[in-house]
PDB file of C-alpha atoms in Angstrom:
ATOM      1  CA  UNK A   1       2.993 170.197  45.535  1.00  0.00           C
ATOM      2  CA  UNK A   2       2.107 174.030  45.200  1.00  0.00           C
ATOM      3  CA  UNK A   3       4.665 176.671  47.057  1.00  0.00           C
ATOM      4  CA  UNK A   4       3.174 179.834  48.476  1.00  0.00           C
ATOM      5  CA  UNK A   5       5.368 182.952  48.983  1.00  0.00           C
ATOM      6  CA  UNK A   6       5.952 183.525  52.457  1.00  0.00           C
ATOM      7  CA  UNK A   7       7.655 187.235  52.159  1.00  0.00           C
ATOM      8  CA  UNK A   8       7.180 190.340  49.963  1.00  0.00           C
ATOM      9  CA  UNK A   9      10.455 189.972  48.874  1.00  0.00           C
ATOM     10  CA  UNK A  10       9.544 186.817  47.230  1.00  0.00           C
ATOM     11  CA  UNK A  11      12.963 185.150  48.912  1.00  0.00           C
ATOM     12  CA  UNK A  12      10.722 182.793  51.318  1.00  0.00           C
ATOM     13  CA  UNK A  13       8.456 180.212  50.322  1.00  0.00           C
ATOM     14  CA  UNK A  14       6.272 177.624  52.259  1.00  0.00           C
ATOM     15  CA  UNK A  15       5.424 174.093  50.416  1.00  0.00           C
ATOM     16  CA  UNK A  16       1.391 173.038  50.184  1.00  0.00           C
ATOM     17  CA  UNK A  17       0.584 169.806  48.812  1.00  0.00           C
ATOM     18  CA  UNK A  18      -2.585 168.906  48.120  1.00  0.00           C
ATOM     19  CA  UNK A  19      -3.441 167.380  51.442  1.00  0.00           C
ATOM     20  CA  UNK A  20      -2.493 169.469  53.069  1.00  0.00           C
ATOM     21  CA  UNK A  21      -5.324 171.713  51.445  1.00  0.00           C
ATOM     22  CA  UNK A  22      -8.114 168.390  51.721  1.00  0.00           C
ATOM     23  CA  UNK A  23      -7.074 169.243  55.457  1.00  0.00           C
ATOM     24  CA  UNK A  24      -8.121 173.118  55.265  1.00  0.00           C
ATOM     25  CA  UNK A  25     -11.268 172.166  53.604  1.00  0.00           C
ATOM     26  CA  UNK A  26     -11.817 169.058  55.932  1.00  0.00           C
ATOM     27  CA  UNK A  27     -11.695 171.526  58.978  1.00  0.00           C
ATOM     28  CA  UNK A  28     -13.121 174.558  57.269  1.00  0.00           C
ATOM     29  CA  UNK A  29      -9.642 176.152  58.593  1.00  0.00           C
ATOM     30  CA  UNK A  30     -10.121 179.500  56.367  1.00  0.00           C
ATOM     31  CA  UNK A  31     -14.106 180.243  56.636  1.00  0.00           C
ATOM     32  CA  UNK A  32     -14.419 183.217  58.660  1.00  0.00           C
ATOM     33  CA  UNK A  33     -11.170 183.868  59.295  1.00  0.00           C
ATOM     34  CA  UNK A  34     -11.033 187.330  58.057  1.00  0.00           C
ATOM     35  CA  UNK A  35     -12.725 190.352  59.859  1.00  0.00           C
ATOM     36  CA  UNK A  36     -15.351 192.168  57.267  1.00  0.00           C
ATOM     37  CA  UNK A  37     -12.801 194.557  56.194  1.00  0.00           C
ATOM     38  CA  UNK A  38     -10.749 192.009  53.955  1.00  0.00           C
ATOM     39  CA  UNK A  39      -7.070 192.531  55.640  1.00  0.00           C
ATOM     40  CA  UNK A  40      -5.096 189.654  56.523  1.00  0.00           C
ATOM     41  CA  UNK A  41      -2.643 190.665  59.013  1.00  0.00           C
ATOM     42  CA  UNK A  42      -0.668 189.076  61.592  1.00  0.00           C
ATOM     43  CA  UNK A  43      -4.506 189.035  63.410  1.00  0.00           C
ATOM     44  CA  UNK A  44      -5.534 186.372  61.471  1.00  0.00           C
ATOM     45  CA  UNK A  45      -2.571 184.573  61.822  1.00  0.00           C
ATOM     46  CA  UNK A  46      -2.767 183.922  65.333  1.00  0.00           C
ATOM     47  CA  UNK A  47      -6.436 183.306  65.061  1.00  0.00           C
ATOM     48  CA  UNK A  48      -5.836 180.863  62.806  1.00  0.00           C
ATOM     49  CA  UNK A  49      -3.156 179.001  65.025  1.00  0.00           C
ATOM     50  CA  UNK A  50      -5.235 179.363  68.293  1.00  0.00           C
ATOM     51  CA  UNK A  51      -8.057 177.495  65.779  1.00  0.00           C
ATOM     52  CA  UNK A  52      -6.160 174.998  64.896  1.00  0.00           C
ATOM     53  CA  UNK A  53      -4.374 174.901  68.741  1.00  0.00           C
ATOM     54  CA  UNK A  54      -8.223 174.267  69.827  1.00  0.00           C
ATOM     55  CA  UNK A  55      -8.665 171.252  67.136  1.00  0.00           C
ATOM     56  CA  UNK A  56      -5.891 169.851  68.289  1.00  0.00           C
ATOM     57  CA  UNK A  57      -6.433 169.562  71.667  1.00  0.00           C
ATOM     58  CA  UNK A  58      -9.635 167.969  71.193  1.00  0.00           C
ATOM     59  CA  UNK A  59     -10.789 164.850  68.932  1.00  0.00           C
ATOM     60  CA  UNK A  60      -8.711 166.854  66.014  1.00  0.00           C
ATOM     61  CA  UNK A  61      -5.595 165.685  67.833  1.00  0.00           C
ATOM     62  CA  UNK A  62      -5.364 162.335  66.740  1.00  0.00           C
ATOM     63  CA  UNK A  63      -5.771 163.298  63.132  1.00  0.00           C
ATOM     64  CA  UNK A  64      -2.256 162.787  61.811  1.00  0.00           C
ATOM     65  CA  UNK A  65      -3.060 164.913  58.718  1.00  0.00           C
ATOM     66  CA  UNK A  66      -4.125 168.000  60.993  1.00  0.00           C
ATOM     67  CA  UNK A  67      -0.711 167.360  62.586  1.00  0.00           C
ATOM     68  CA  UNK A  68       1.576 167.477  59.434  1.00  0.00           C
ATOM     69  CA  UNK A  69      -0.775 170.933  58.560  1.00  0.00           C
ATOM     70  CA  UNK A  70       0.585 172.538  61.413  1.00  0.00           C
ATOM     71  CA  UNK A  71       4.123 171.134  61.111  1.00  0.00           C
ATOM     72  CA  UNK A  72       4.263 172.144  57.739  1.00  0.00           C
ATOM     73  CA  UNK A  73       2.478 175.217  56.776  1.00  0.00           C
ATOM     74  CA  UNK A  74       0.688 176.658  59.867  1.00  0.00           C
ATOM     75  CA  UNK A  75       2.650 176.913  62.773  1.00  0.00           C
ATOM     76  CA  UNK A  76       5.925 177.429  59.926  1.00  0.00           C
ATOM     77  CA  UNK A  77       8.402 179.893  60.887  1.00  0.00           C
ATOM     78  CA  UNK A  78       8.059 181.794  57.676  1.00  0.00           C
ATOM     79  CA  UNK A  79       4.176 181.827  58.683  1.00  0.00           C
ATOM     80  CA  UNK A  80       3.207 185.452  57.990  1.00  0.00           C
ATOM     81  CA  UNK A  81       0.215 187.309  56.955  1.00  0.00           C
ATOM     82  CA  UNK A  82       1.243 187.542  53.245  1.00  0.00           C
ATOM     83  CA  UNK A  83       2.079 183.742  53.312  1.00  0.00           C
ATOM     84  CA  UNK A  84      -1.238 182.934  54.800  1.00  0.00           C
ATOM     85  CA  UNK A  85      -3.183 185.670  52.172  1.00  0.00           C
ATOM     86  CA  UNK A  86      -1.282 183.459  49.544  1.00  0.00           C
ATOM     87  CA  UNK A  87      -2.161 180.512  51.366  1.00  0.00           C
ATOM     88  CA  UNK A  88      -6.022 181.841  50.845  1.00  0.00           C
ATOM     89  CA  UNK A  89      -5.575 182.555  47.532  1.00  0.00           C
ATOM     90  CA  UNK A  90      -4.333 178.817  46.755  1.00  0.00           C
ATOM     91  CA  UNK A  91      -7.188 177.236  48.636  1.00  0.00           C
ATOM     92  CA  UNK A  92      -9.419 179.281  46.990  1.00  0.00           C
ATOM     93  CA  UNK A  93      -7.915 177.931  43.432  1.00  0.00           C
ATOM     94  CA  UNK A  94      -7.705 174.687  44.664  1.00  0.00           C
ATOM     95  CA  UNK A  95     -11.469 174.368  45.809  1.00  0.00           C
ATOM     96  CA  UNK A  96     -12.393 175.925  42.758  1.00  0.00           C
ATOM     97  CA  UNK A  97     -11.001 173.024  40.381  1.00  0.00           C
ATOM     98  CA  UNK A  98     -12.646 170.250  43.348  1.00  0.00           C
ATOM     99  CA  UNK A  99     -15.402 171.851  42.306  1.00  0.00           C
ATOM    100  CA  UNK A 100     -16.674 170.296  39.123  1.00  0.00           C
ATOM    101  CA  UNK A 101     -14.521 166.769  39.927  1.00  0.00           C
ATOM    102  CA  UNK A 102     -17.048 166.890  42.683  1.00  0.00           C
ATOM    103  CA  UNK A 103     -20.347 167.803  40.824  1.00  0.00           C
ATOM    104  CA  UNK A 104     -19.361 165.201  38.443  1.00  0.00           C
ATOM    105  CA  UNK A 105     -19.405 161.933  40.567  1.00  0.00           C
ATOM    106  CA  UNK A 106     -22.867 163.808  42.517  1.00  0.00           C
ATOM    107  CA  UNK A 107     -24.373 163.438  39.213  1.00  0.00           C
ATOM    108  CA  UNK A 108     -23.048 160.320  38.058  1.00  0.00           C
ATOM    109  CA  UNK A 109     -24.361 158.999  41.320  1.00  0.00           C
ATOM    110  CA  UNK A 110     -27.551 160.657  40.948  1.00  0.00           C
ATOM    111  CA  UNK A 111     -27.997 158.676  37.355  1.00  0.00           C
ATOM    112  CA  UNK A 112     -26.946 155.565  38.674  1.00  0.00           C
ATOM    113  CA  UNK A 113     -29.910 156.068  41.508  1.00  0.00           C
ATOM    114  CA  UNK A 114     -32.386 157.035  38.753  1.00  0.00           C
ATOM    115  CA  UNK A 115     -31.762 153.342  36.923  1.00  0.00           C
TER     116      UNK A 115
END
C-alpha cells in the first residue's frame, strides 16, 4: 500500500495499493492526460473523472477493480491536483519497477520458444 499526499500542507493523504495502479495501467488512465505545457491543475482532474465517468458507463462498468479506483483514489474527496501530480509521480515509479519483472518473463518465454 503506497499513500500519496493529497495537500501542500502535507496534512491529507490518499491510500494506493498496488491494484489500484494495475488498474491505471490496465486503462491507460494517465496517458495524455496532461496538456503540452506540463501543469496538473484542477483541469486534469476533472478530465480524468469524466474519463473514467465514460469507462464506467460502458463495458468498464462491470469491472469491479475500476470501481474500487474511483471509490478509493479518483473520485476521493481529498482528490486535488497535487494529489493526482503525486498520484503521477507514483505510477510513474511503479511502472518503472514492472518494467524489468516484465522483460524478464518476455525473455524467459522467448527461450523457452527457442528450445
Amino acid at each position: 500500500m503506497h499513500k500519496i499526499q493529497a495537500n501542500a500542507s502535507g496534512t491529507r493523504s490518499i491510500d494506493v495499493s498496488d491494484k489500484h495502479l494495475d488498474t491505471i495501467h490496465r486503462y491507460q488512465l494517465l496517458s495524455h492526460l496532461v496538456d503540452s505545457n506540463g501543469i496538473v491543475d484542477e483541469g486534469v482532474v476533472d478530465r480524468l473523472k469524466l474519463n473514467v465517468r465514460s469507462l464506467l458507463s460502458g463495458a468498464g462498468g462491470q469491472d469491479k477493480d475500476l470501481l474500487d479506483l474511483c471509490l478509493d483514489v479518483v473520485y476521493n474527496n481529498n482528490m486535488k491536483a497535487t494529489a493526482l501530480s503525486h498520484l503521477m509521480t507514483l505510477y510513474a515509479q511503479w511502472k518503472e519497477e514492472q518494467t524489468p519483472e516484465s522483460d524478464a518473463q518476455t525473455e524467459v518465454r522467448a527461450d523457452a520458444e527457442a528450445e
